[in-house]
mmCIF file of C-alpha atoms in Angstrom:
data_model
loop_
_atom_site.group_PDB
_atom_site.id
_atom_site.type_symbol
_atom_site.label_atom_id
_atom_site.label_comp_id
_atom_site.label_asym_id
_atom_site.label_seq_id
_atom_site.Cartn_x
_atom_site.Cartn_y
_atom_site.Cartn_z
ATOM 1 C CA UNK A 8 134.080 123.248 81.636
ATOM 2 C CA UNK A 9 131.226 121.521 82.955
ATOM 3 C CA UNK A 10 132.376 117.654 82.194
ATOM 4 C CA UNK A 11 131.029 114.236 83.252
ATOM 5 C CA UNK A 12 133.275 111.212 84.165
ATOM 6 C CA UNK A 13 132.211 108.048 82.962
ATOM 7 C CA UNK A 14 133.951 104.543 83.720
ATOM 8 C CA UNK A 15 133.515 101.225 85.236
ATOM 9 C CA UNK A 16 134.328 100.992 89.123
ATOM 10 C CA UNK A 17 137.522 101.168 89.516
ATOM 11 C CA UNK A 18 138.522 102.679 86.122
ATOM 12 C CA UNK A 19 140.493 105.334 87.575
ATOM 13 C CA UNK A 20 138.029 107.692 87.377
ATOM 14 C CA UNK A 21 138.260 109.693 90.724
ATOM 15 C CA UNK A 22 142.170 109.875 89.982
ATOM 16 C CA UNK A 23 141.961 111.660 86.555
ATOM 17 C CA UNK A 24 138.971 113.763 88.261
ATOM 18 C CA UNK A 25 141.604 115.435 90.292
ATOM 19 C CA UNK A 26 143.772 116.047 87.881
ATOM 20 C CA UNK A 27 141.359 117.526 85.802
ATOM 21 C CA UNK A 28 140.153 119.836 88.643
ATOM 22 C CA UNK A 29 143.775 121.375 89.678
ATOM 23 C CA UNK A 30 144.309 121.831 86.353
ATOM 24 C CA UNK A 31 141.194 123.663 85.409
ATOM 25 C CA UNK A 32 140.267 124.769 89.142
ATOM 26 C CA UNK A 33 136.910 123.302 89.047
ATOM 27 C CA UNK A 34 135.407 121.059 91.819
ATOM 28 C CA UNK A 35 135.188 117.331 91.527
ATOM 29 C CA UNK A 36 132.200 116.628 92.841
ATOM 30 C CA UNK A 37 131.737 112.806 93.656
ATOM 31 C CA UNK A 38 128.039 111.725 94.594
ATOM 32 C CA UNK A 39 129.043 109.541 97.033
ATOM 33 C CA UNK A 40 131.258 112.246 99.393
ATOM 34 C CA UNK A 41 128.555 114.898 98.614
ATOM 35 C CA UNK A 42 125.850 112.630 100.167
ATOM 36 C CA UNK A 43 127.738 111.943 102.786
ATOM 37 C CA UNK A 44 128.705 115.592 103.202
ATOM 38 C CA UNK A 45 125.031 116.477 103.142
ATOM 39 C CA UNK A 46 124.041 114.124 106.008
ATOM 40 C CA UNK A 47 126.792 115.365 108.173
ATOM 41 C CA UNK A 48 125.247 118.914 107.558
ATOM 42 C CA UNK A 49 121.984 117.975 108.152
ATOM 43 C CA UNK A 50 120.474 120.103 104.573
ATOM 44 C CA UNK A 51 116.889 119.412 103.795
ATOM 45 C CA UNK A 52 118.137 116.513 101.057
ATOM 46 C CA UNK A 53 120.966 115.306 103.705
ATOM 47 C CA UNK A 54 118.206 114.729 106.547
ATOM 48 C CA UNK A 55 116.672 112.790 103.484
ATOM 49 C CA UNK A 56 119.103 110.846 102.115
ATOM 50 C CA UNK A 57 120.108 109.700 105.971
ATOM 51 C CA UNK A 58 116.552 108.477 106.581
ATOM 52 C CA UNK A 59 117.091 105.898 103.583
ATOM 53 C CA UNK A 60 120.775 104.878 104.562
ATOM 54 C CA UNK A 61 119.975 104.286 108.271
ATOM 55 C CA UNK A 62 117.425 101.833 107.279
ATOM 56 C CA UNK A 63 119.884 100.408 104.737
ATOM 57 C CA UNK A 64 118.068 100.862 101.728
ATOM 58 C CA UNK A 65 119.445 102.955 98.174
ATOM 59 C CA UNK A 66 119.003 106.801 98.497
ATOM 60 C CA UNK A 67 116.281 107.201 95.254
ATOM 61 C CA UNK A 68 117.033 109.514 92.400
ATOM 62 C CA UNK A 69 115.161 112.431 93.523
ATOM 63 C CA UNK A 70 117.014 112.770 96.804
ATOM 64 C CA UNK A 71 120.064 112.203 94.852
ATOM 65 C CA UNK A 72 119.465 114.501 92.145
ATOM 66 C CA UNK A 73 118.106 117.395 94.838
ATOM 67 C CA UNK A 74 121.757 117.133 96.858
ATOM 68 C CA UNK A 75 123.298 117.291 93.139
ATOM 69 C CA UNK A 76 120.846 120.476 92.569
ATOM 70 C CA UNK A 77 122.244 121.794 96.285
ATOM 71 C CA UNK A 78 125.527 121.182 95.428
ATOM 72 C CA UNK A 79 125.755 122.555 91.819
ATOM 73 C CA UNK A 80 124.600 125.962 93.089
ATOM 74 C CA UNK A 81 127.372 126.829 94.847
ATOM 75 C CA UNK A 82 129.692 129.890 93.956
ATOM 76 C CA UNK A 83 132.818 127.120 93.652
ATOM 77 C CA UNK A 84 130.519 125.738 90.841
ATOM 78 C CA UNK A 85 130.331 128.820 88.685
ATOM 79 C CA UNK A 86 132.898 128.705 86.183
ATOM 80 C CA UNK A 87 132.477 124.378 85.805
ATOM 81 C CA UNK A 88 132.866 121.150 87.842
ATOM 82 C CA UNK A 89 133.317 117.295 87.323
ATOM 83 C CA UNK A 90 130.533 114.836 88.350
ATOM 84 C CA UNK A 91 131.939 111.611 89.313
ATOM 85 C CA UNK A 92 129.781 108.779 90.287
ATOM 86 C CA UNK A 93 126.531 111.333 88.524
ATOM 87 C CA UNK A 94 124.542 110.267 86.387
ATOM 88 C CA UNK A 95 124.183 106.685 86.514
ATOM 89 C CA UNK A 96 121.428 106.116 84.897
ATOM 90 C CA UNK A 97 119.479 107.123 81.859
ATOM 91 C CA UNK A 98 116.847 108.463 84.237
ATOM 92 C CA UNK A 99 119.543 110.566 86.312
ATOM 93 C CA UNK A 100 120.663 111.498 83.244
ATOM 94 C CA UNK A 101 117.389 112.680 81.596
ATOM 95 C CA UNK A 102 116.766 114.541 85.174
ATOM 96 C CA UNK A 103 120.249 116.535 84.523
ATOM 97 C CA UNK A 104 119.159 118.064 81.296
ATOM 98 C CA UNK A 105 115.724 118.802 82.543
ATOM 99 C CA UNK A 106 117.541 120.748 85.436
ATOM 100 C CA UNK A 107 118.527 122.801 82.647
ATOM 101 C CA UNK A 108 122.457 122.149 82.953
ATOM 102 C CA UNK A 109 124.203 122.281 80.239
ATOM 103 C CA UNK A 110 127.163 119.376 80.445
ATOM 104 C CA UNK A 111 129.923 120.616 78.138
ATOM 105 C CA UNK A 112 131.943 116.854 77.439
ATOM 106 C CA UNK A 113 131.524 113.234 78.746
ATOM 107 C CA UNK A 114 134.559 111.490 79.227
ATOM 108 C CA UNK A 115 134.676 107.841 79.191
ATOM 109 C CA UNK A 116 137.544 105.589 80.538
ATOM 110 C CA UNK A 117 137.704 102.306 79.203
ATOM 111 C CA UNK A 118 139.814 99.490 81.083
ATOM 112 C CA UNK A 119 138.870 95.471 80.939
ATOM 113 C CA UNK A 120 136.918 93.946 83.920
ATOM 114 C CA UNK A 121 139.773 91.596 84.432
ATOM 115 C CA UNK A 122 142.251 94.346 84.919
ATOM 116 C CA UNK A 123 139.556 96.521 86.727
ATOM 117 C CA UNK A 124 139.384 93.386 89.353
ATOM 118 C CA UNK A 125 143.031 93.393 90.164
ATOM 119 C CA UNK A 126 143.371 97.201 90.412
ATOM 120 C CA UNK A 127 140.247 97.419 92.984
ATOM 121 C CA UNK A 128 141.896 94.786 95.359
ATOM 122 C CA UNK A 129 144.393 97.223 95.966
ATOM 123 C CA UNK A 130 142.349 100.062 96.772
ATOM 124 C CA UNK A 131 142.885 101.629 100.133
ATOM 125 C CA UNK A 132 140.157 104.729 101.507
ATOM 126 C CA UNK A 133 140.484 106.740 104.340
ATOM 127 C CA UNK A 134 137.304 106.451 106.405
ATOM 128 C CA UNK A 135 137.959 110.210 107.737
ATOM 129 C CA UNK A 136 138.170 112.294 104.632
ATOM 130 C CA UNK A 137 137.211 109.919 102.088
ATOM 131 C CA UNK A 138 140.614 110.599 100.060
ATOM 132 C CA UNK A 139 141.334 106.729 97.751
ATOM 133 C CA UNK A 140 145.196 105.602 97.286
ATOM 134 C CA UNK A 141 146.198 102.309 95.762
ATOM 135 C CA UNK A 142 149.279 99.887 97.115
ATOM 136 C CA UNK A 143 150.499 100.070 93.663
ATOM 137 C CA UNK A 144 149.390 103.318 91.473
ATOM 138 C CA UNK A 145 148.758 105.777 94.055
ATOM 139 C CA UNK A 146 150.968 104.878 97.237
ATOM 140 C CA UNK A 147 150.089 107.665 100.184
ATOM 141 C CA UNK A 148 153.652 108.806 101.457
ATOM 142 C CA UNK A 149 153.425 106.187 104.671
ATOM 143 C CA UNK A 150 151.866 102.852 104.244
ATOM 144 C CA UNK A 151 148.744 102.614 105.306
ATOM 145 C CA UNK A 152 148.199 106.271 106.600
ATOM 146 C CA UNK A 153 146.075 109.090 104.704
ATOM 147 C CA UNK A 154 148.464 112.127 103.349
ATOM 148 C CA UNK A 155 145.704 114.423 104.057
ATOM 149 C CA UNK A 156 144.590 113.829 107.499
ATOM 150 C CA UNK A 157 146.596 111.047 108.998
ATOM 151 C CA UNK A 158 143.922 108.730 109.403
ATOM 152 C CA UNK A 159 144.239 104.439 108.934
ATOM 153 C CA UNK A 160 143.445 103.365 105.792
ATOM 154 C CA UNK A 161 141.015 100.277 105.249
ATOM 155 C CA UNK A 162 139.861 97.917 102.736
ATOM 156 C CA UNK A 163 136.195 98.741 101.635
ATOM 157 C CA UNK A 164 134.279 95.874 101.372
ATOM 158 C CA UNK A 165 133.278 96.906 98.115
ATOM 159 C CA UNK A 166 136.464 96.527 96.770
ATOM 160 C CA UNK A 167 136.381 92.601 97.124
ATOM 161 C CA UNK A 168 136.607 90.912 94.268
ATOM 162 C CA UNK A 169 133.142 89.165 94.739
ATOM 163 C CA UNK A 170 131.927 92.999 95.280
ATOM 164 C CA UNK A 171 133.711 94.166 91.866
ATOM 165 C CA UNK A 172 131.986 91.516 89.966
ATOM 166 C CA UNK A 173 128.813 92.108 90.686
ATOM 167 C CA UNK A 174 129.364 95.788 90.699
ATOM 168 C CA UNK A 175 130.564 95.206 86.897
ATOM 169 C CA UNK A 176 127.613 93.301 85.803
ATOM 170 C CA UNK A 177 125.270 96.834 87.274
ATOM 171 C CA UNK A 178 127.799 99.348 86.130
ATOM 172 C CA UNK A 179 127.513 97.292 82.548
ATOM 173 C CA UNK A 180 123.524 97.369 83.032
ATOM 174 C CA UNK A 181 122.841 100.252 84.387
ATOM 175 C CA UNK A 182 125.756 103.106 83.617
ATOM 176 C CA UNK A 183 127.281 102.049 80.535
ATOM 177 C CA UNK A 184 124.203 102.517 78.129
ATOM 178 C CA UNK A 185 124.786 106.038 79.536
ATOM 179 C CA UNK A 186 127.756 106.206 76.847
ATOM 180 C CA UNK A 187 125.112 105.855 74.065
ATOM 181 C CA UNK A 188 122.945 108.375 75.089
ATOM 182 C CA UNK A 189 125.755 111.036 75.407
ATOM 183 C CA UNK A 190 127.216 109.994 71.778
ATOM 184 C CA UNK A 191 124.153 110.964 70.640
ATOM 185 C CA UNK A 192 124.014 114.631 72.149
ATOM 186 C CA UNK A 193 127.442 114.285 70.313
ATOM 187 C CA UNK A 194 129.629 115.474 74.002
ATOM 188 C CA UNK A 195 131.203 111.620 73.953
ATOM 189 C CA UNK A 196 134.991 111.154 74.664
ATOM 190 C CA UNK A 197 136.185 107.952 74.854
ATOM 191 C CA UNK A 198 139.773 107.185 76.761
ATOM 192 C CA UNK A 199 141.343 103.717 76.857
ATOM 193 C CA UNK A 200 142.886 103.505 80.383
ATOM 194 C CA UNK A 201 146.631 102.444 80.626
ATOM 195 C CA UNK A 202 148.676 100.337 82.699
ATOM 196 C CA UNK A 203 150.793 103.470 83.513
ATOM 197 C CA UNK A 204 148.700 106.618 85.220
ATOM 198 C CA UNK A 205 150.732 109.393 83.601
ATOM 199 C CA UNK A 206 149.678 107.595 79.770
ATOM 200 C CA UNK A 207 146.310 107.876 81.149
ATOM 201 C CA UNK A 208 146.816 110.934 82.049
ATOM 202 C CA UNK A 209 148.156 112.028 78.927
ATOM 203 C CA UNK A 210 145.303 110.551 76.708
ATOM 204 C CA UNK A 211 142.543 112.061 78.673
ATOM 205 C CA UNK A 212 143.990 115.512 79.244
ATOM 206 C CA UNK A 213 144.788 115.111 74.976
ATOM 207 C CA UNK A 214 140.945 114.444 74.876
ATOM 208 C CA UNK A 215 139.710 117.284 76.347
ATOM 209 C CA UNK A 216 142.328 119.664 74.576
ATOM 210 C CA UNK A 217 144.205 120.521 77.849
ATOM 211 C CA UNK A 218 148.312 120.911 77.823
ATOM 212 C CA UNK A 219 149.848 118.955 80.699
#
């Protein structure tokens, strides 16, 4: 299954993603960990992308969309992945098909920007591995410590409540006319996100025809 994750920050997005991929055994791939991932490794795109973010400016689309490209084309890719964070834009979107890949489903999780607010202010990263927990629907084992490679968790600063505003009013600009465009290729799922994870779960797992 090749799918595409839709969703307002903070809609629980990355958390279903994983889900998704054990159950499936497809990569997850999120744009922002396989930038990062590129710079570390110095690719063509990653030497690219670096020479934007040092000078603190947006990477552009085409650098994006060539790490995508570089990503998509490995052999863990072959039988389907998840983009998370990919497209966000009509433009990325348009660039996608004109790669010539074929996106299976788009899955859409819907949650309210007042409930979205309170759930990102709990949101805890590790700065290591770039694994996300939350203090109340996805506690790591010790407080404040990463499961995966014992690292201190921290507070992005996009995760403010300032931040998630603003970062409402562009996902609502930008991203969610994305939904549109997808209905009309006729691939659109639409999940309303619950207070509890596993009815979340359960709803978008029911979309996509998977048992549990």
């Amino acid at each position: 299954m090749k799918l595409i994750l839709l969703g307002a920050p903070g809609a629980g997005k990355g958390t279903q993603a994983e889900f998704i991929s054990e159950k499936l055994s497809i990569p997850t791939i999120s744009t922002g960990n396989i930038i990062r991932e590129a710079m570390r490794e110095g690719t063509q795109m990653g030497t690219l992308a670096k020479s934007f973010v040092d000078k603190g400016n947006l990477v552009p689309d085409e650098v994006v969309i060539g790490i995508i490209k570089e990503r998509l084309s490995q052999d863990d890719c072959a039988n389907g992945f998840i983009l998370d964070g990919f497209p966000r834009t009509i433009p990325q979107a348009e660039a996608l098909d004109n790669m010539g890949i074929i996106i299976d489903k788009v899955l859409s999780i819907e949650v309210a920007d007042k409930d979205i607010v309170h759930r990102m202010s709990g949101r805890r990263v590790c700065p290591a591995c770039g694994a996300s927990y939350h203090i109340e629907y996805k506690k790591p084992s010790s407080e404040g410590i990463c499961n995966l490679c014992g690292a201190q968790l921290i507070i992005r600063n996009d995760d403010k409540p300032e931040t998630v505003l603003e970062r409402l009013k562009v996902y609502h600009d930008q991203t969610e006319p994305l939904k549109d465009y997808y209905h009309k290729q006729g691939k659109l799922l639409v999940v309303q996100g619950q207070e509890e994870l596993k009815d979340t779960t359960r709803l978008t797992f029911s979309a996509l025809e998977l048992d549990l």
